[in-house]
mmCIF file of N, CA and C in Angstrom:
data_model
loop_
_atom_site.group_PDB
_atom_site.id
_atom_site.type_symbol
_atom_site.label_atom_id
_atom_site.label_comp_id
_atom_site.label_asym_id
_atom_site.label_seq_id
_atom_site.Cartn_x
_atom_site.Cartn_y
_atom_site.Cartn_z
ATOM 1 N N MET A 1 19.810 6.773 -8.309
ATOM 2 C CA MET A 1 18.219 6.934 -8.185
ATOM 3 C C MET A 1 17.933 5.630 -8.185
ATOM 4 N N PHE A 2 16.656 5.510 -7.151
ATOM 5 C CA PHE A 2 16.323 3.970 -7.267
ATOM 6 C C PHE A 2 14.570 4.580 -7.072
ATOM 7 N N VAL A 3 13.966 3.633 -7.337
ATOM 8 C CA VAL A 3 12.214 3.700 -7.316
ATOM 9 C C VAL A 3 11.815 2.765 -6.706
ATOM 10 N N GLY A 4 11.017 2.779 -5.887
ATOM 11 C CA GLY A 4 10.831 1.201 -5.171
ATOM 12 C C GLY A 4 9.421 1.234 -5.631
ATOM 13 N N ALA A 5 8.301 0.256 -5.982
ATOM 14 C CA ALA A 5 7.407 -0.103 -5.854
ATOM 15 C C ALA A 5 7.008 -0.914 -5.196
ATOM 16 N N LEU A 6 5.560 -0.772 -4.421
ATOM 17 C CA LEU A 6 4.885 -1.721 -3.334
ATOM 18 C C LEU A 6 3.573 -2.290 -3.672
ATOM 19 N N THR A 7 3.216 -3.140 -3.843
ATOM 20 C CA THR A 7 1.686 -3.576 -4.147
ATOM 21 C C THR A 7 1.372 -4.149 -2.954
ATOM 22 N N LEU A 8 0.406 -3.654 -2.420
ATOM 23 C CA LEU A 8 -0.254 -4.473 -1.503
ATOM 24 C C LEU A 8 -1.406 -5.111 -1.292
ATOM 25 N N ASP A 9 -1.875 -6.200 -1.516
ATOM 26 C CA ASP A 9 -3.389 -6.829 -1.352
ATOM 27 C C ASP A 9 -4.311 -7.143 -0.108
ATOM 28 N N VAL A 10 -5.165 -6.329 -0.548
ATOM 29 C CA VAL A 10 -5.628 -6.118 0.933
ATOM 30 C C VAL A 10 -7.096 -6.738 1.394
ATOM 31 N N LEU A 11 -6.995 -7.809 2.272
ATOM 32 C CA LEU A 11 -8.436 -7.994 2.744
ATOM 33 C C LEU A 11 -9.070 -7.024 3.957
ATOM 34 N N LEU A 12 -10.233 -6.550 3.649
ATOM 35 C CA LEU A 12 -11.273 -5.518 4.558
ATOM 36 C C LEU A 12 -12.227 -6.534 5.255
ATOM 37 N N GLY A 13 -11.974 -6.301 6.363
ATOM 38 C CA GLY A 13 -13.428 -6.814 7.324
ATOM 39 C C GLY A 13 -14.753 -6.925 6.790
ATOM 40 N N ASP A 14 -15.610 -6.740 7.771
ATOM 41 C CA ASP A 14 -17.183 -6.730 7.528
ATOM 42 C C ASP A 14 -17.648 -5.362 7.055
ATOM 43 N N ILE A 15 -17.336 -5.416 5.202
ATOM 44 C CA ILE A 15 -17.890 -3.972 4.841
ATOM 45 C C ILE A 15 -19.053 -4.837 3.651
ATOM 46 N N ARG A 16 -19.670 -4.091 3.736
ATOM 47 C CA ARG A 16 -20.992 -4.232 3.041
ATOM 48 C C ARG A 16 -21.098 -3.198 2.239
ATOM 49 N N SER A 17 -20.412 -2.223 1.681
ATOM 50 C CA SER A 17 -20.810 -0.973 0.789
ATOM 51 C C SER A 17 -19.302 -0.496 0.016
ATOM 52 N N LEU A 18 -19.334 0.139 -0.733
ATOM 53 C CA LEU A 18 -17.704 0.714 -1.528
ATOM 54 C C LEU A 18 -17.861 1.956 -0.419
ATOM 55 N N LYS A 19 -18.656 2.969 0.526
ATOM 56 C CA LYS A 19 -18.737 3.665 0.929
ATOM 57 C C LYS A 19 -17.945 3.226 2.431
ATOM 58 N N GLU A 20 -18.724 2.192 3.154
ATOM 59 C CA GLU A 20 -17.808 1.657 3.840
ATOM 60 C C GLU A 20 -16.146 1.496 3.619
ATOM 61 N N LYS A 21 -16.084 0.612 2.493
ATOM 62 C CA LYS A 21 -14.297 0.479 1.754
ATOM 63 C C LYS A 21 -13.995 1.759 2.498
ATOM 64 N N ARG A 22 -14.134 2.902 1.726
ATOM 65 C CA ARG A 22 -13.453 3.654 1.588
ATOM 66 C C ARG A 22 -12.915 4.393 2.975
ATOM 67 N N SER A 23 -14.526 4.090 3.837
ATOM 68 C CA SER A 23 -13.981 4.698 5.034
ATOM 69 C C SER A 23 -12.999 4.277 6.283
ATOM 70 N N VAL A 24 -12.111 2.871 5.551
ATOM 71 C CA VAL A 24 -11.489 1.869 5.904
ATOM 72 C C VAL A 24 -10.005 1.876 4.812
ATOM 73 N N VAL A 25 -10.061 2.662 3.869
ATOM 74 C CA VAL A 25 -8.879 2.462 2.895
ATOM 75 C C VAL A 25 -8.361 3.992 2.766
ATOM 76 N N ARG A 26 -9.029 5.216 3.113
ATOM 77 C CA ARG A 26 -8.110 6.542 3.433
ATOM 78 C C ARG A 26 -7.307 6.720 4.233
ATOM 79 N N PRO A 27 -8.318 6.304 5.397
ATOM 80 C CA PRO A 27 -7.386 7.059 6.039
ATOM 81 C C PRO A 27 -5.447 5.890 6.172
ATOM 82 N N ILE A 28 -5.715 4.614 5.570
ATOM 83 C CA ILE A 28 -4.727 4.079 5.611
ATOM 84 C C ILE A 28 -4.311 4.261 4.532
ATOM 85 N N VAL A 29 -4.386 4.971 3.713
ATOM 86 C CA VAL A 29 -3.398 5.441 2.527
ATOM 87 C C VAL A 29 -3.144 7.103 3.123
ATOM 88 N N ALA A 30 -4.313 7.759 3.437
ATOM 89 C CA ALA A 30 -2.975 9.006 4.778
ATOM 90 C C ALA A 30 -2.384 8.431 5.119
ATOM 91 N N GLU A 31 -1.997 7.699 6.276
ATOM 92 C CA GLU A 31 -1.372 7.433 7.171
ATOM 93 C C GLU A 31 0.090 6.893 6.916
ATOM 94 N N LEU A 32 -0.207 6.192 5.377
ATOM 95 C CA LEU A 32 1.047 6.280 4.691
ATOM 96 C C LEU A 32 1.997 7.374 4.162
ATOM 97 N N HIS A 33 1.050 7.876 3.434
ATOM 98 C CA HIS A 33 1.259 9.022 3.136
ATOM 99 C C HIS A 33 2.019 10.154 4.152
ATOM 100 N N ARG A 34 1.686 10.249 4.999
ATOM 101 C CA ARG A 34 2.059 11.146 6.094
ATOM 102 C C ARG A 34 3.458 10.418 6.461
ATOM 103 N N LYS A 35 3.161 9.170 7.190
ATOM 104 C CA LYS A 35 4.557 8.717 8.378
ATOM 105 C C LYS A 35 5.370 8.799 7.096
ATOM 106 N N PHE A 36 5.535 8.523 5.862
ATOM 107 C CA PHE A 36 7.138 7.624 5.346
ATOM 108 C C PHE A 36 6.936 8.905 4.124
ATOM 109 N N ALA A 37 6.291 10.186 4.196
ATOM 110 C CA ALA A 37 6.109 11.131 2.222
ATOM 111 C C ALA A 37 6.443 9.865 1.703
ATOM 112 N N VAL A 38 5.526 9.344 1.283
ATOM 113 C CA VAL A 38 5.823 8.050 0.129
ATOM 114 C C VAL A 38 4.316 8.901 -0.799
ATOM 115 N N SER A 39 4.520 8.196 -2.267
ATOM 116 C CA SER A 39 3.377 8.185 -2.965
ATOM 117 C C SER A 39 2.374 6.943 -3.112
ATOM 118 N N VAL A 40 1.122 7.502 -2.506
ATOM 119 C CA VAL A 40 0.420 6.213 -2.551
ATOM 120 C C VAL A 40 -1.183 6.517 -2.706
ATOM 121 N N ALA A 41 -1.586 4.976 -3.506
ATOM 122 C CA ALA A 41 -2.652 5.241 -3.670
ATOM 123 C C ALA A 41 -3.744 4.041 -3.735
ATOM 124 N N GLU A 42 -5.187 3.674 -3.658
ATOM 125 C CA GLU A 42 -6.003 2.486 -4.382
ATOM 126 C C GLU A 42 -6.111 2.551 -5.344
ATOM 127 N N THR A 43 -5.343 1.283 -6.100
ATOM 128 C CA THR A 43 -4.593 1.331 -7.332
ATOM 129 C C THR A 43 -5.169 0.009 -7.864
ATOM 130 N N GLY A 44 -6.292 -0.866 -7.154
ATOM 131 C CA GLY A 44 -7.083 -1.740 -7.580
ATOM 132 C C GLY A 44 -7.766 -2.126 -6.909
ATOM 133 N N ASP A 45 -8.913 -3.350 -7.735
ATOM 134 C CA ASP A 45 -10.184 -3.986 -6.989
ATOM 135 C C ASP A 45 -11.490 -2.925 -6.238
ATOM 136 N N HIS A 46 -11.058 -2.132 -7.037
ATOM 137 C CA HIS A 46 -12.175 -0.643 -7.342
ATOM 138 C C HIS A 46 -13.429 -1.531 -6.659
ATOM 139 N N ASP A 47 -14.130 -2.091 -7.684
ATOM 140 C CA ASP A 47 -15.464 -2.533 -7.778
ATOM 141 C C ASP A 47 -16.065 -3.414 -6.587
ATOM 142 N N LEU A 48 -14.453 -3.758 -6.139
ATOM 143 C CA LEU A 48 -14.611 -5.439 -4.805
ATOM 144 C C LEU A 48 -14.954 -4.135 -3.314
ATOM 145 N N TYR A 49 -16.087 -4.657 -2.781
ATOM 146 C CA TYR A 49 -16.097 -4.165 -1.401
ATOM 147 C C TYR A 49 -15.164 -4.405 -0.399
ATOM 148 N N ARG A 50 -15.064 -5.948 -0.061
ATOM 149 C CA ARG A 50 -13.984 -6.340 0.706
ATOM 150 C C ARG A 50 -12.470 -6.149 0.332
ATOM 151 N N ARG A 51 -12.388 -6.144 -0.894
ATOM 152 C CA ARG A 51 -10.621 -6.217 -1.452
ATOM 153 C C ARG A 51 -10.023 -4.659 -1.784
ATOM 154 N N ALA A 52 -9.256 -4.299 -1.464
ATOM 155 C CA ALA A 52 -8.332 -3.304 -2.027
ATOM 156 C C ALA A 52 -6.786 -4.058 -2.289
ATOM 157 N N GLU A 53 -6.692 -2.999 -3.155
ATOM 158 C CA GLU A 53 -5.054 -3.006 -3.652
ATOM 159 C C GLU A 53 -4.731 -1.569 -4.037
ATOM 160 N N ILE A 54 -3.494 -1.646 -2.419
ATOM 161 C CA ILE A 54 -3.052 -0.337 -2.549
ATOM 162 C C ILE A 54 -1.323 -0.286 -2.541
ATOM 163 N N GLY A 55 -0.816 0.861 -3.735
ATOM 164 C CA GLY A 55 0.271 0.964 -4.335
ATOM 165 C C GLY A 55 1.115 1.940 -3.674
ATOM 166 N N VAL A 56 2.415 1.730 -3.182
ATOM 167 C CA VAL A 56 3.284 3.027 -2.678
ATOM 168 C C VAL A 56 4.740 2.682 -3.539
ATOM 169 N N ALA A 57 4.725 4.057 -4.187
ATOM 170 C CA ALA A 57 5.981 4.575 -4.697
ATOM 171 C C ALA A 57 7.092 5.408 -4.053
ATOM 172 N N VAL A 58 8.674 4.911 -3.828
ATOM 173 C CA VAL A 58 9.862 5.074 -3.261
ATOM 174 C C VAL A 58 10.570 6.170 -3.936
ATOM 175 N N VAL A 59 10.821 6.937 -3.880
ATOM 176 C CA VAL A 59 12.408 7.485 -4.311
ATOM 177 C C VAL A 59 13.190 7.909 -3.729
ATOM 178 N N SER A 60 14.357 7.198 -3.394
ATOM 179 C CA SER A 60 15.966 7.246 -3.156
ATOM 180 C C SER A 60 16.830 7.633 -3.556
ATOM 181 N N SER A 61 17.810 8.039 -2.890
ATOM 182 C CA SER A 61 19.495 7.472 -3.556
ATOM 183 C C SER A 61 20.086 5.806 -3.871
ATOM 184 N N THR A 62 19.678 5.955 -2.492
ATOM 185 C CA THR A 62 19.488 3.920 -2.208
ATOM 186 C C THR A 62 18.986 2.913 -2.180
ATOM 187 N N ALA A 63 19.429 2.164 -2.366
ATOM 188 C CA ALA A 63 18.689 0.643 -2.842
ATOM 189 C C ALA A 63 18.252 0.197 -1.253
ATOM 190 N N ALA A 64 19.311 0.396 -0.224
ATOM 191 C CA ALA A 64 18.610 0.312 1.220
ATOM 192 C C ALA A 64 17.415 0.895 1.721
ATOM 193 N N HIS A 65 17.486 2.216 1.308
ATOM 194 C CA HIS A 65 16.614 3.322 1.174
ATOM 195 C C HIS A 65 15.414 3.070 1.297
ATOM 196 N N CYS A 66 15.287 2.595 0.302
ATOM 197 C CA CYS A 66 13.761 2.123 -1.144
ATOM 198 C C CYS A 66 13.213 1.075 -0.330
ATOM 199 N N THR A 67 14.451 0.033 0.614
ATOM 200 C CA THR A 67 13.565 -1.335 0.572
ATOM 201 C C THR A 67 13.612 -1.060 2.401
ATOM 202 N N GLU A 68 13.764 -0.205 3.426
ATOM 203 C CA GLU A 68 13.843 0.656 4.237
ATOM 204 C C GLU A 68 11.887 1.187 4.474
ATOM 205 N N ILE A 69 12.219 1.894 3.830
ATOM 206 C CA ILE A 69 10.868 2.293 3.388
ATOM 207 C C ILE A 69 9.392 1.347 3.280
ATOM 208 N N MET A 70 9.790 0.712 2.051
ATOM 209 C CA MET A 70 8.763 -0.211 1.578
ATOM 210 C C MET A 70 8.317 -1.590 3.047
ATOM 211 N N ASP A 71 9.416 -2.072 3.028
ATOM 212 C CA ASP A 71 9.332 -2.517 4.371
ATOM 213 C C ASP A 71 8.583 -2.204 5.055
ATOM 214 N N SER A 72 8.943 -0.872 5.555
ATOM 215 C CA SER A 72 8.080 -0.044 7.025
ATOM 216 C C SER A 72 6.376 -0.035 6.687
ATOM 217 N N CYS A 73 6.407 0.396 4.851
ATOM 218 C CA CYS A 73 4.730 0.348 4.870
ATOM 219 C C CYS A 73 3.925 -0.453 5.151
ATOM 220 N N GLU A 74 4.479 -1.853 4.591
ATOM 221 C CA GLU A 74 4.279 -3.150 4.787
ATOM 222 C C GLU A 74 4.038 -3.306 6.118
ATOM 223 N N ARG A 75 4.623 -3.085 7.231
ATOM 224 C CA ARG A 75 4.448 -3.267 8.720
ATOM 225 C C ARG A 75 3.479 -3.000 8.658
ATOM 226 N N LEU A 76 3.448 -1.617 8.596
ATOM 227 C CA LEU A 76 2.233 -0.802 9.236
ATOM 228 C C LEU A 76 0.661 -1.319 9.060
ATOM 229 N N VAL A 77 0.832 -1.612 7.520
ATOM 230 C CA VAL A 77 -0.490 -2.042 6.788
ATOM 231 C C VAL A 77 -0.909 -3.287 7.743
ATOM 232 N N ALA A 78 0.163 -4.135 7.604
ATOM 233 C CA ALA A 78 0.180 -5.756 8.416
ATOM 234 C C ALA A 78 -0.448 -5.604 9.535
ATOM 235 N N GLY A 79 -0.062 -4.448 10.666
ATOM 236 C CA GLY A 79 0.092 -4.615 11.883
ATOM 237 C C GLY A 79 -1.809 -4.102 12.191
ATOM 238 N N ARG A 80 -2.260 -3.505 10.942
ATOM 239 C CA ARG A 80 -3.900 -2.596 11.072
ATOM 240 C C ARG A 80 -4.889 -4.161 11.677
ATOM 241 N N PRO A 81 -5.619 -3.849 12.793
ATOM 242 C CA PRO A 81 -5.712 -5.219 13.128
ATOM 243 C C PRO A 81 -7.695 -5.206 12.330
ATOM 244 N N GLU A 82 -8.265 -3.755 11.289
ATOM 245 C CA GLU A 82 -9.499 -3.969 10.584
ATOM 246 C C GLU A 82 -9.443 -4.824 9.293
ATOM 247 N N ILE A 83 -7.862 -4.970 8.625
ATOM 248 C CA ILE A 83 -7.791 -5.740 7.964
ATOM 249 C C ILE A 83 -6.375 -6.990 7.518
ATOM 250 N N GLU A 84 -6.499 -7.845 6.734
ATOM 251 C CA GLU A 84 -5.681 -8.649 6.742
ATOM 252 C C GLU A 84 -4.412 -8.351 5.168
ATOM 253 N N LEU A 85 -3.642 -8.263 5.588
ATOM 254 C CA LEU A 85 -2.771 -7.960 4.421
ATOM 255 C C LEU A 85 -2.909 -9.721 4.198
ATOM 256 N N LEU A 86 -3.006 -9.799 2.406
ATOM 257 C CA LEU A 86 -2.767 -11.066 1.786
ATOM 258 C C LEU A 86 -1.587 -10.951 0.898
ATOM 259 N N SER A 87 -1.083 -10.241 0.630
ATOM 260 C CA SER A 87 -0.021 -10.241 -0.094
ATOM 261 C C SER A 87 0.961 -8.846 -0.412
ATOM 262 N N ALA A 88 2.019 -8.979 -0.209
ATOM 263 C CA ALA A 88 2.754 -7.757 -0.508
ATOM 264 C C ALA A 88 4.215 -8.217 -1.663
ATOM 265 N N ARG A 89 4.302 -7.216 -2.925
ATOM 266 C CA ARG A 89 4.827 -7.602 -3.673
ATOM 267 C C ARG A 89 5.957 -6.291 -4.037
ATOM 268 N N HIS A 90 7.051 -6.351 -3.885
ATOM 269 C CA HIS A 90 8.315 -5.300 -3.924
ATOM 270 C C HIS A 90 9.061 -5.334 -5.078
ATOM 271 N N ARG A 91 9.030 -4.344 -5.587
ATOM 272 C CA ARG A 91 9.723 -4.236 -7.107
ATOM 273 C C ARG A 91 10.781 -2.872 -6.694
ATOM 274 N N LEU A 92 12.122 -2.994 -7.185
ATOM 275 C CA LEU A 92 13.039 -1.923 -7.199
ATOM 276 C C LEU A 92 13.826 -1.842 -8.705
ATOM 277 N N PHE A 93 13.876 -0.467 -9.072
ATOM 278 C CA PHE A 93 14.350 -0.147 -10.334
ATOM 279 C C PHE A 93 15.260 0.925 -9.935
ATOM 280 N N SER A 94 16.240 0.892 -11.045
ATOM 281 C CA SER A 94 17.226 2.206 -10.803
ATOM 282 C C SER A 94 17.460 2.178 -12.048
ATOM 283 N N GLU A 95 18.329 3.667 -12.164
ATOM 284 C CA GLU A 95 18.180 4.226 -13.425
ATOM 285 C C GLU A 95 19.254 3.899 -14.164
ATOM 286 N N GLU A 96 20.143 2.503 -14.187
ATOM 287 C CA GLU A 96 20.572 1.877 -15.280
ATOM 288 C C GLU A 96 19.951 0.649 -15.452
ATOM 289 N N GLU A 97 18.681 1.135 -15.126
ATOM 290 C CA GLU A 97 17.521 0.259 -16.368
ATOM 291 C C GLU A 97 17.671 0.444 -17.242
ATOM 292 N N ASP A 98 17.504 -0.257 -18.631
ATOM 293 C CA ASP A 98 16.850 0.166 -19.709
ATOM 294 C C ASP A 98 15.155 -0.804 -19.956
#
């Protein structure tokens, strides 16, 4: 069993309130969950208007499948015109690690 963790640091467009931020981040989180059947949430930068950290978790039987799903999630977020993907951090854990 392999667990993949993806952390996306995102710069939002012309956002002036936390309410506007939610209106941009929530659809992204929902789309990732719907398209890829991953666990996903806004995991950081909650008090900043123009920044968001989105965390994605994937569980799979193979490392290749975990990596493929994380890459697809990253591409989906990077392709959104209303945001800019600043960084993406991929981590892969296996059950053999203690």
